mmCIF file with all atom_site columns, C-alpha atoms in Angstrom:
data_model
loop_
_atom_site.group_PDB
_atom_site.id
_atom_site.type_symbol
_atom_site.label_atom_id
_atom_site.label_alt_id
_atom_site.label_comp_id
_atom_site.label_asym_id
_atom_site.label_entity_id
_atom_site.label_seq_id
_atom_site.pdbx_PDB_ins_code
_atom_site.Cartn_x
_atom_site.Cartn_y
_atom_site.Cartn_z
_atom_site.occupancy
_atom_site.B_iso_or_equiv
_atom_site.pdbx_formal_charge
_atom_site.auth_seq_id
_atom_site.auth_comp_id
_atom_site.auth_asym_id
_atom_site.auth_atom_id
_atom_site.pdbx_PDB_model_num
ATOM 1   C CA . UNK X 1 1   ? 139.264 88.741  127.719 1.00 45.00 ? 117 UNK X CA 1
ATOM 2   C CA . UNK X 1 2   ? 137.378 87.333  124.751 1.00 46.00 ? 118 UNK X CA 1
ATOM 3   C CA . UNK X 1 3   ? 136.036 84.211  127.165 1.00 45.00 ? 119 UNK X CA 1
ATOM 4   C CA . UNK X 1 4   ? 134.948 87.015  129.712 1.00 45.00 ? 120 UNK X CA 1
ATOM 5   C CA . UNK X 1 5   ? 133.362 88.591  127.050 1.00 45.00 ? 121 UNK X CA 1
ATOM 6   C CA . UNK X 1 6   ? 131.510 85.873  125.603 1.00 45.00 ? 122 UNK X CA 1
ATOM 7   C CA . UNK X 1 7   ? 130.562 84.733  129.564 1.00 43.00 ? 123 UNK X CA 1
ATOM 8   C CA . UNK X 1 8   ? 128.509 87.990  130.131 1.00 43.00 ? 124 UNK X CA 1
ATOM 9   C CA . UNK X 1 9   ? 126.340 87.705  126.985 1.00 42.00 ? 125 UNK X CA 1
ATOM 10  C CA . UNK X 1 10  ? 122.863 86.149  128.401 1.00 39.00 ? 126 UNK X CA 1
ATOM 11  C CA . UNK X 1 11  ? 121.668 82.736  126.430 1.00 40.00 ? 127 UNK X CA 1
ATOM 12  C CA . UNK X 1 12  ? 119.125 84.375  124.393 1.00 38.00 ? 128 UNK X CA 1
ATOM 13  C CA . UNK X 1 13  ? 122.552 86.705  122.950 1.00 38.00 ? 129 UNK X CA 1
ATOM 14  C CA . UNK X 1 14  ? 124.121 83.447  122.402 1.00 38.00 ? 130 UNK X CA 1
ATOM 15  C CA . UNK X 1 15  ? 121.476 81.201  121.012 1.00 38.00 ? 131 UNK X CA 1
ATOM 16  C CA . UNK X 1 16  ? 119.661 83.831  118.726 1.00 41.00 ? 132 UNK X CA 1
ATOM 17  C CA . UNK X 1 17  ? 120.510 83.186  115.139 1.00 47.00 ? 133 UNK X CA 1
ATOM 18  C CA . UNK X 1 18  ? 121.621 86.394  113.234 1.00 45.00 ? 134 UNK X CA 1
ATOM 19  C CA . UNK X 1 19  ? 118.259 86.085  111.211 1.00 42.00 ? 135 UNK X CA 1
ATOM 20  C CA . UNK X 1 20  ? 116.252 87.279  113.943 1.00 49.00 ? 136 UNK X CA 1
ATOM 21  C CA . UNK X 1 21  ? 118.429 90.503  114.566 1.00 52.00 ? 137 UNK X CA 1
ATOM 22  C CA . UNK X 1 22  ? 118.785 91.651  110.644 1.00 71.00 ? 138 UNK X CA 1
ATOM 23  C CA . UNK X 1 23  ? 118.200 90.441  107.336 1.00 74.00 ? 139 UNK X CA 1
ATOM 24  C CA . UNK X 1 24  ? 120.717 87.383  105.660 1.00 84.00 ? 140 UNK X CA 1
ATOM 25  C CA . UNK X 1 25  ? 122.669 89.177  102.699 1.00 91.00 ? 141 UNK X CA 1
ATOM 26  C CA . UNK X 1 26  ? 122.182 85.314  101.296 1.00 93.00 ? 142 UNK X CA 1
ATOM 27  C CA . UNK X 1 27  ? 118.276 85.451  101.442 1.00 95.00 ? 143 UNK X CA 1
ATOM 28  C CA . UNK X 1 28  ? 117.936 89.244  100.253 1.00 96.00 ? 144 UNK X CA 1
ATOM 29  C CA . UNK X 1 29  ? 120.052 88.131  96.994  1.00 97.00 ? 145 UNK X CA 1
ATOM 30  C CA . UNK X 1 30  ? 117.578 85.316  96.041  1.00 97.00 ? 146 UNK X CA 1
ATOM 31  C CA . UNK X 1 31  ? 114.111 87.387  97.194  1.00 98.00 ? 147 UNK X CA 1
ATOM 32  C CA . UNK X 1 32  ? 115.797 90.235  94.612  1.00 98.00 ? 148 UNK X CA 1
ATOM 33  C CA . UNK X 1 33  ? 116.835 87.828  92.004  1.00 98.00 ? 149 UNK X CA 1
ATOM 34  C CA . UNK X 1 34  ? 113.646 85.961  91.989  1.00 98.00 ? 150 UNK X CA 1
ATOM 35  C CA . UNK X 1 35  ? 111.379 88.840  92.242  1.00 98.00 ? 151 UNK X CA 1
ATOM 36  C CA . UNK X 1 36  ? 113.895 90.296  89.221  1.00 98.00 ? 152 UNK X CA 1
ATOM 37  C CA . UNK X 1 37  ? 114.113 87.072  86.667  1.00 98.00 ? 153 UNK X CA 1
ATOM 38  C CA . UNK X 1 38  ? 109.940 86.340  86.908  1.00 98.00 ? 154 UNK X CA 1
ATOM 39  C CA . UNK X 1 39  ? 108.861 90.083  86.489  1.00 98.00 ? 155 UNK X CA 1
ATOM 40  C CA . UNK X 1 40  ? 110.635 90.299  83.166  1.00 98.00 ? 156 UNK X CA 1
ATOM 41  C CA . UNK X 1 41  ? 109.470 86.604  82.559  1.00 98.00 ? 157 UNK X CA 1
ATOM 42  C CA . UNK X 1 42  ? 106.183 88.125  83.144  1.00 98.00 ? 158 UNK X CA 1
ATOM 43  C CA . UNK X 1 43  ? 106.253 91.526  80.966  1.00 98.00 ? 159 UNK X CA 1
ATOM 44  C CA . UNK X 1 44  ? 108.316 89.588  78.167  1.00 98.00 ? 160 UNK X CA 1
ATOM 45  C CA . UNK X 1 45  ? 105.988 87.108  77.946  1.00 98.00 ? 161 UNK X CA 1
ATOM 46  C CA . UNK X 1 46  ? 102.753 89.706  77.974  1.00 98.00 ? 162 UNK X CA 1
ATOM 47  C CA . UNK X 1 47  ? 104.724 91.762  75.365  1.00 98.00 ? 163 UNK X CA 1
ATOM 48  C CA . UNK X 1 48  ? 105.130 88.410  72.915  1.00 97.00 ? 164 UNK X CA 1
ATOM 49  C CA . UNK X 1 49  ? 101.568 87.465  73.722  1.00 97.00 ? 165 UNK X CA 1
ATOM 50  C CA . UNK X 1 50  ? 99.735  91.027  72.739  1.00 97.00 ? 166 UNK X CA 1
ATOM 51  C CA . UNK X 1 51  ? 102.377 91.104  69.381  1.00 96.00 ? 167 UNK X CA 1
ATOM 52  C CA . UNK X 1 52  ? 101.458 87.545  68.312  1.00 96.00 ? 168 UNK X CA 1
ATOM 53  C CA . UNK X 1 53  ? 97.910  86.956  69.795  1.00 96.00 ? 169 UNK X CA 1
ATOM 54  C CA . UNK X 1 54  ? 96.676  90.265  68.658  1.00 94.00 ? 170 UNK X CA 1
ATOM 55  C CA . UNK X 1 55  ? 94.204  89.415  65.787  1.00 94.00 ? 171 UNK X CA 1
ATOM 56  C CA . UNK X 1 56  ? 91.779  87.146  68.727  1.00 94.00 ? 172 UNK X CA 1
ATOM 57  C CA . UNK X 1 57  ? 93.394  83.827  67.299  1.00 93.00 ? 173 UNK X CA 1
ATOM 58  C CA . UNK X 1 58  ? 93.357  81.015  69.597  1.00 94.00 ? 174 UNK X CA 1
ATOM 59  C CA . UNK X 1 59  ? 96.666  78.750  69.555  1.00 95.00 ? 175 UNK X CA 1
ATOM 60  C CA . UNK X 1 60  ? 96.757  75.581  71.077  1.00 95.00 ? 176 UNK X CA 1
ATOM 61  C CA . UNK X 1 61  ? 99.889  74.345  72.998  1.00 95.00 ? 177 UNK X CA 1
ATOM 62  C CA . UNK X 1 62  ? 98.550  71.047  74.690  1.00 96.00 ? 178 UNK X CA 1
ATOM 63  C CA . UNK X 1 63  ? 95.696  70.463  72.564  1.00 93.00 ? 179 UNK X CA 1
ATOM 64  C CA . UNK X 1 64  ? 92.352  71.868  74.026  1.00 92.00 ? 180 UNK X CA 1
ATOM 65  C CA . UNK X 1 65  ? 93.921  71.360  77.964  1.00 95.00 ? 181 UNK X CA 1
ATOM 66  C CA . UNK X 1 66  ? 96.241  74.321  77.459  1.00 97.00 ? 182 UNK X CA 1
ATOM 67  C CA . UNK X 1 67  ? 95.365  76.993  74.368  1.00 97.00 ? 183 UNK X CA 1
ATOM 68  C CA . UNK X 1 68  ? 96.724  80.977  74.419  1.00 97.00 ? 184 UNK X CA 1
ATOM 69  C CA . UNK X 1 69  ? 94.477  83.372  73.825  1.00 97.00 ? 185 UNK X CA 1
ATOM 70  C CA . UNK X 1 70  ? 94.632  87.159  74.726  1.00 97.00 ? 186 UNK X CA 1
ATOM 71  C CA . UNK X 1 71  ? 92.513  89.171  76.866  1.00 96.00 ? 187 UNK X CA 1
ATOM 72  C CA . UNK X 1 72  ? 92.569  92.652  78.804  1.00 96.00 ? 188 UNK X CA 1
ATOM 73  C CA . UNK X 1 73  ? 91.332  92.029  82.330  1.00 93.00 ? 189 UNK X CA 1
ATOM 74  C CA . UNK X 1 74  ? 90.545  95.485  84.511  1.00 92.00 ? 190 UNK X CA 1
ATOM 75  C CA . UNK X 1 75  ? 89.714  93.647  87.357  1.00 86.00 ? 191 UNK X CA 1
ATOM 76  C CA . UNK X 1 76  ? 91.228  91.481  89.647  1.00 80.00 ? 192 UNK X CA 1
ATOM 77  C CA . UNK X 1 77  ? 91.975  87.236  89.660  1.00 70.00 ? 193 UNK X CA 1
ATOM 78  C CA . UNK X 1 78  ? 88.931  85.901  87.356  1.00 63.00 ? 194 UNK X CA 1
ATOM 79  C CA . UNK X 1 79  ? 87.712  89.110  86.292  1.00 68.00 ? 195 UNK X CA 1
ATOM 80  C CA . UNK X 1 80  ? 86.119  89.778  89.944  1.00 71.00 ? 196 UNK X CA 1
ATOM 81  C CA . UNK X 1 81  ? 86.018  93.665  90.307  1.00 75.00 ? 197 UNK X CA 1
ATOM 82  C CA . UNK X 1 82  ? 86.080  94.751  86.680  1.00 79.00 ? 198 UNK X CA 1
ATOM 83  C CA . UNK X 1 83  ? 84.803  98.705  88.058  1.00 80.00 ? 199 UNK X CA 1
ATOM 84  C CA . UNK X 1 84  ? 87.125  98.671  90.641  1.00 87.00 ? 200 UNK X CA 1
ATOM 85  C CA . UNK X 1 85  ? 90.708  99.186  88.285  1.00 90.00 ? 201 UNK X CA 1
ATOM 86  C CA . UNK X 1 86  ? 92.302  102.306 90.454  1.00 92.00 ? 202 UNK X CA 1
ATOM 87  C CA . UNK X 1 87  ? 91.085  100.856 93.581  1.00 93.00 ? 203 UNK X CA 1
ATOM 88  C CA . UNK X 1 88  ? 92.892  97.546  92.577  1.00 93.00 ? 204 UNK X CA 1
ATOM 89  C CA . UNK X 1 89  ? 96.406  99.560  91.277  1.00 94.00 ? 205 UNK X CA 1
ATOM 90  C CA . UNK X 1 90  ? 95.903  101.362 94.979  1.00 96.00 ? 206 UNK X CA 1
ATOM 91  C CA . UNK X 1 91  ? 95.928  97.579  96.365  1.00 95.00 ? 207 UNK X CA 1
ATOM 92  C CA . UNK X 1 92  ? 98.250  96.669  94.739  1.00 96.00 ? 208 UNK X CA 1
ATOM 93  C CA . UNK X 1 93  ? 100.937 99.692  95.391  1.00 97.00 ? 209 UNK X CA 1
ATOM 94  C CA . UNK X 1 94  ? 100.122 99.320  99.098  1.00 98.00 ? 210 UNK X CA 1
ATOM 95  C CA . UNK X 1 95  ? 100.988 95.528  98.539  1.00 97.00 ? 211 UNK X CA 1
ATOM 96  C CA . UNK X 1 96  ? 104.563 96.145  96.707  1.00 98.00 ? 212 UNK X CA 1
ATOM 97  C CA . UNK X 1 97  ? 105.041 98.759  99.596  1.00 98.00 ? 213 UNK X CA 1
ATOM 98  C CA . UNK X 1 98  ? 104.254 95.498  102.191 1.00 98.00 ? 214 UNK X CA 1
ATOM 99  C CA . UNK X 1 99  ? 106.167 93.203  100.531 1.00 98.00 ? 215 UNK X CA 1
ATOM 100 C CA . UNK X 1 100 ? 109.501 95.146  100.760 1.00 98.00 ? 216 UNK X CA 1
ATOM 101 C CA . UNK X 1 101 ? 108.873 96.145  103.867 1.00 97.00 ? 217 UNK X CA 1
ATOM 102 C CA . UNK X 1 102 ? 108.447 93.114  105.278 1.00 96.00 ? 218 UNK X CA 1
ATOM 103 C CA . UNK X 1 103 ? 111.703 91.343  103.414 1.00 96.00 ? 219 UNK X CA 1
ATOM 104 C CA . UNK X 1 104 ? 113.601 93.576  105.569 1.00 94.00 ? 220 UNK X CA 1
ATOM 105 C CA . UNK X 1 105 ? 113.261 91.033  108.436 1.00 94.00 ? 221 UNK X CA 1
ATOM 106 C CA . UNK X 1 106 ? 113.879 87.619  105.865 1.00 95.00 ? 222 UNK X CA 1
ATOM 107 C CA . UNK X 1 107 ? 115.827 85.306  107.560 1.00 94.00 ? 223 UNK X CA 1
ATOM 108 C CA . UNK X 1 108 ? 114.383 81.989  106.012 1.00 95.00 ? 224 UNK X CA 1
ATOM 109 C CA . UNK X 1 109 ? 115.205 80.861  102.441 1.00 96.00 ? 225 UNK X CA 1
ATOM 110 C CA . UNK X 1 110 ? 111.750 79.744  101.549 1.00 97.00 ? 226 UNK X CA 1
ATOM 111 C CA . UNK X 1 111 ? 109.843 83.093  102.694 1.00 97.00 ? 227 UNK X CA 1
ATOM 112 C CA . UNK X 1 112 ? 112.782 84.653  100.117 1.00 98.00 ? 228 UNK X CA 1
ATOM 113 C CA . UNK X 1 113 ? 111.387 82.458  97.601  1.00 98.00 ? 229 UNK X CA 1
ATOM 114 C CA . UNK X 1 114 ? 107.717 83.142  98.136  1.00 98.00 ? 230 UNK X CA 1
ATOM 115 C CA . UNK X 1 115 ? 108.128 87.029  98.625  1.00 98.00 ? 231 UNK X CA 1
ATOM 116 C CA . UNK X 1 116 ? 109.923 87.077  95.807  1.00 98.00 ? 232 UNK X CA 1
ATOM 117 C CA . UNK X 1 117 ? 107.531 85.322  93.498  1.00 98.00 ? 233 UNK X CA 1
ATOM 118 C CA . UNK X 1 118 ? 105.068 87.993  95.510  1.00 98.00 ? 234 UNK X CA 1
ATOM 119 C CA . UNK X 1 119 ? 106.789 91.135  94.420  1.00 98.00 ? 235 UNK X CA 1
ATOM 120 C CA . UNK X 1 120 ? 107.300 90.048  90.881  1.00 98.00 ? 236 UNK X CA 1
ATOM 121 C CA . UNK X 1 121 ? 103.405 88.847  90.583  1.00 97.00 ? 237 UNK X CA 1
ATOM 122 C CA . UNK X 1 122 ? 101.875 92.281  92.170  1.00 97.00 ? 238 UNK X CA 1
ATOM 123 C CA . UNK X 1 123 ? 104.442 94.218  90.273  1.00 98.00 ? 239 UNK X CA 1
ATOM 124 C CA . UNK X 1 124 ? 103.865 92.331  86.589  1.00 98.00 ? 240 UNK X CA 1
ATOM 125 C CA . UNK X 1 125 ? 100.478 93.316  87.097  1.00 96.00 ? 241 UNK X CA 1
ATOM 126 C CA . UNK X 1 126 ? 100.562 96.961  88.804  1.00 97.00 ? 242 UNK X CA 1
ATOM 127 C CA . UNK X 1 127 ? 102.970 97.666  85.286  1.00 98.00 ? 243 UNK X CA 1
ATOM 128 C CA . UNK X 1 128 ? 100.243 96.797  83.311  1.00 97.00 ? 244 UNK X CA 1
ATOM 129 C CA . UNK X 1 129 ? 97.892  99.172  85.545  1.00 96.00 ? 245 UNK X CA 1
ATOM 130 C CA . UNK X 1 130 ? 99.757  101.486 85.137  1.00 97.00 ? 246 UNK X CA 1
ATOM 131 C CA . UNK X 1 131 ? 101.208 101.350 81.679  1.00 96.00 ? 247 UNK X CA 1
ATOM 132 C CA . UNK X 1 132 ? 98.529  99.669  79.500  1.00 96.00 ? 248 UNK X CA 1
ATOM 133 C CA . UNK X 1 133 ? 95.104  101.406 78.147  1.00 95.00 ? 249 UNK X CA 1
ATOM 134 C CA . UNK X 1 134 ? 93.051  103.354 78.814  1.00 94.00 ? 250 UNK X CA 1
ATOM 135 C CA . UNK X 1 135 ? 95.472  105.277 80.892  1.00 94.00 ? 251 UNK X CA 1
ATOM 136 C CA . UNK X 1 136 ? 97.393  105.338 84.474  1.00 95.00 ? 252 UNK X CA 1
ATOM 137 C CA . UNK X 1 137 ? 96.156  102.981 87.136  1.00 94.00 ? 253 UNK X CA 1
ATOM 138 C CA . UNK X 1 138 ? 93.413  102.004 85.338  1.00 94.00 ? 254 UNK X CA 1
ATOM 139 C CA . UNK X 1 139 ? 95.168  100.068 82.984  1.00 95.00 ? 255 UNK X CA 1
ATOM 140 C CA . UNK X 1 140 ? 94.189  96.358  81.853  1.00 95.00 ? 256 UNK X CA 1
ATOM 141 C CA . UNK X 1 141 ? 96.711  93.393  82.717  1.00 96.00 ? 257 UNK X CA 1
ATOM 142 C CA . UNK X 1 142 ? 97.169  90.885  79.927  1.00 97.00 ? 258 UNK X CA 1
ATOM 143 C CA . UNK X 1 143 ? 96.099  87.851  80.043  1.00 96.00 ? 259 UNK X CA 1
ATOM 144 C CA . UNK X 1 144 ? 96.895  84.642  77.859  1.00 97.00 ? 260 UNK X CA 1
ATOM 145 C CA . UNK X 1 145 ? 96.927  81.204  79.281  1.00 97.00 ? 261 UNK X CA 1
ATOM 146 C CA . UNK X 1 146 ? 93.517  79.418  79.307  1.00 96.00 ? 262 UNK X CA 1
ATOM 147 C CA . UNK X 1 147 ? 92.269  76.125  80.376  1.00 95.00 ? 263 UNK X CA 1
ATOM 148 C CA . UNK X 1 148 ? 89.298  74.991  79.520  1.00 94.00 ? 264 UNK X CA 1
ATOM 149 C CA . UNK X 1 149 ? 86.327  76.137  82.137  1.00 91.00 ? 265 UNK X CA 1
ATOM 150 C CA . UNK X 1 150 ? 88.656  78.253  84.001  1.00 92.00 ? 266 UNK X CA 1
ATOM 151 C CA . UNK X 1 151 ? 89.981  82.257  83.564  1.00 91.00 ? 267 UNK X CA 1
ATOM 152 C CA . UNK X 1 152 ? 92.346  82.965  81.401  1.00 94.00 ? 268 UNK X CA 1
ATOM 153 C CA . UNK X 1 153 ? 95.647  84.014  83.390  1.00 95.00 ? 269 UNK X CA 1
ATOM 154 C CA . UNK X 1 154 ? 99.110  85.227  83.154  1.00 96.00 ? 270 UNK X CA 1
ATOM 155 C CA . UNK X 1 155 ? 102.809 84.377  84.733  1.00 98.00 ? 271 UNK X CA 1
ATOM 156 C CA . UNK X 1 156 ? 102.174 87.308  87.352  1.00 97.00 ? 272 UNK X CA 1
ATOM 157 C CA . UNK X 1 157 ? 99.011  85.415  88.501  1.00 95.00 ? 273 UNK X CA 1
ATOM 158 C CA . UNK X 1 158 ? 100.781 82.268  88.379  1.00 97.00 ? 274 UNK X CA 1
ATOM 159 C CA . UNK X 1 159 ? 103.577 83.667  90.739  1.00 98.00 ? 275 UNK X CA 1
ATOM 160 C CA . UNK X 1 160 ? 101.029 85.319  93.147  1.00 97.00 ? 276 UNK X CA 1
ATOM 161 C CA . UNK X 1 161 ? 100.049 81.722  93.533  1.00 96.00 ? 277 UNK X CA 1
ATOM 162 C CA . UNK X 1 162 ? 103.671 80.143  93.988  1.00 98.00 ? 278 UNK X CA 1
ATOM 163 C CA . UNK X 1 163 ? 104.014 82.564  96.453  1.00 98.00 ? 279 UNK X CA 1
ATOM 164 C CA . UNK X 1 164 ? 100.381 81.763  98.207  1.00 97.00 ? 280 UNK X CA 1
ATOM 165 C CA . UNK X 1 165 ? 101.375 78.369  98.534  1.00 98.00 ? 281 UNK X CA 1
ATOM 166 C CA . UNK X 1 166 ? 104.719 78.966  100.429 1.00 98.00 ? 282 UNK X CA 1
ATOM 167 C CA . UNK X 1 167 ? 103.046 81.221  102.684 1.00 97.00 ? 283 UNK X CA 1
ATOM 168 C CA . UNK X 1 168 ? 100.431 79.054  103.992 1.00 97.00 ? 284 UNK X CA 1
ATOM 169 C CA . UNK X 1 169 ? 103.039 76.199  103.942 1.00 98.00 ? 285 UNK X CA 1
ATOM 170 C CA . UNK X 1 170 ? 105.308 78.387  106.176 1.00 97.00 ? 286 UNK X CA 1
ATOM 171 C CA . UNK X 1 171 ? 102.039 79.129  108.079 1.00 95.00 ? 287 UNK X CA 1
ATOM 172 C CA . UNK X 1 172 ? 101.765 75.789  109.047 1.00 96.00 ? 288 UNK X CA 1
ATOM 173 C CA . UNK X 1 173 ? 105.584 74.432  109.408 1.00 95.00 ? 289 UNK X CA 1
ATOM 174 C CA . UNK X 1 174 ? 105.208 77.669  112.001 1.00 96.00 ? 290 UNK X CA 1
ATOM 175 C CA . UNK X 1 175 ? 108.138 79.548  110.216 1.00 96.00 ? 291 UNK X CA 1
ATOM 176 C CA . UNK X 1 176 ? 108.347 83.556  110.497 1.00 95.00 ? 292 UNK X CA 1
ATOM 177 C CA . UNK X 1 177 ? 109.866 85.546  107.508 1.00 95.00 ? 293 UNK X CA 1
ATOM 178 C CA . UNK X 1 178 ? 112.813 85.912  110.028 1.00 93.00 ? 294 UNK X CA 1
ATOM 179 C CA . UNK X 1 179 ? 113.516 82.295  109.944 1.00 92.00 ? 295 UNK X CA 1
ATOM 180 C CA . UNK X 1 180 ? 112.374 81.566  113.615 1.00 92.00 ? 296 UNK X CA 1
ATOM 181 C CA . UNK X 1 181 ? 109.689 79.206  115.147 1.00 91.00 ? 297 UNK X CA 1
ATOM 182 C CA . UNK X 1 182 ? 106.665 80.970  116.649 1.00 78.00 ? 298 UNK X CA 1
ATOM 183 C CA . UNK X 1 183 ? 107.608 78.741  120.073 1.00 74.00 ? 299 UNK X CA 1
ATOM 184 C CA . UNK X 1 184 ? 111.182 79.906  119.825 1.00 69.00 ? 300 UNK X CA 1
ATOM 185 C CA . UNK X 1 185 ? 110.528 83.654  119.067 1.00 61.00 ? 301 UNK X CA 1
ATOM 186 C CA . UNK X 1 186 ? 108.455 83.217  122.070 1.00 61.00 ? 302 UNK X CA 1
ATOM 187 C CA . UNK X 1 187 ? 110.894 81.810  124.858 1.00 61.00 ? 303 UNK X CA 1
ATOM 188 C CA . UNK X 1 188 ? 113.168 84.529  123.057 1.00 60.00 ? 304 UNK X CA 1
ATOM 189 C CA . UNK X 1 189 ? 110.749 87.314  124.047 1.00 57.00 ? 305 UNK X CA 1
ATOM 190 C CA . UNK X 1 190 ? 110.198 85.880  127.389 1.00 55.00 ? 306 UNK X CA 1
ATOM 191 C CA . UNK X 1 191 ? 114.015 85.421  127.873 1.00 60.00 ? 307 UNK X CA 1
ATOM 192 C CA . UNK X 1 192 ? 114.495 89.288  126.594 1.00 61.00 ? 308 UNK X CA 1
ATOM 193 C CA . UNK X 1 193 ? 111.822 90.492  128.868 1.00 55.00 ? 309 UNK X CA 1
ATOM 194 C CA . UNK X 1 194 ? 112.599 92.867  131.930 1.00 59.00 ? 310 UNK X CA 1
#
């Protein structure tokens, strides 16, 4: 009965990995727990940096190659649009919105990694937006790190980058967020086809 069974289930039934139907429990854990452990890396760290940074002092952790100082940043990565705050907390809700919806579908243990490091980046810094002065979603995000002739940054920008890596590295190893090839969710939607 079972053999019959298993004999009228077309290859594509048998060949598809669960992935590409719903999400792996496995993957959703580390996306959560990722996302999870760096945003509170992320706030703790802003919290320790505006209570110990507070009176403009510069510390130096790696001589001049790595120094903390704090800054409030209302715009975006390098202080690009520094008008544009609410616009940028809209982005950046429509971005926390994207980035759940699309771990629905993970099926691959490196897009769990990146979209977790995604969600914890957009989210550290949509917190401040929203939190920080002078006042809801137009809030400045904390920054602290600085290297010399570059922006001074935080551990949300530094996951938003994590995660940009392993999405253009998935990109080009062809991987979708469900864990499948782009040539083999092809033949599958050929196969599936009427």
């Amino acid at each position: 009965m079972q053999a019959a069974r298993g004999a009228s289930l077309s290859p594509s039934d048998q060949s598809s990995p669960p992935s590409a139907s719903r999400p792996s429990r496995r993957q959703l854990v580390l996306f959560g727990s990722i996302a999870a452990l760096a945003y509170v890396v992320d706030q703790a760290s802003k919290m320790v940096a505006v209570d110990r940074l507070a009176d403009g002092r510069t510390v130096e952790v790696v001589g001049e190659y790595l120094q903390l100082h704090l800054t409030f940043n209302p715009g975006a990565a390098f202080s690009l649009g520094t008008s544009y705050t609410v616009v940028l907390s809209f982005v950046a809700i429509a971005a926390t919105v994207a980035v759940l919806w699309t771990a629905r579908r993970l099926g691959s243990t490196l897009w769990a990694v990146g979209l977790g490091f995604l969600l914890a980046g957009v989210t550290g810094n949509l917190t401040d937006r929203l939190f920080r002065e002078p006042g809801p979603l137009r809030g400045h995000v904390v920054d602290f790190f600085m290297f010399p002739n570059f922006p001074v940054f935080n551990v949300a920008d530094i996951c938003i980058n994590i995660a940009a890596g392993i999405v253009i590295l998935q990109a080009v190893r062809g991987i979708r967020v469900d864990g499948l090839r782009h040539d083999e969710a092809d033949r599958a939607d050929r196969t599936e086809a009427p």
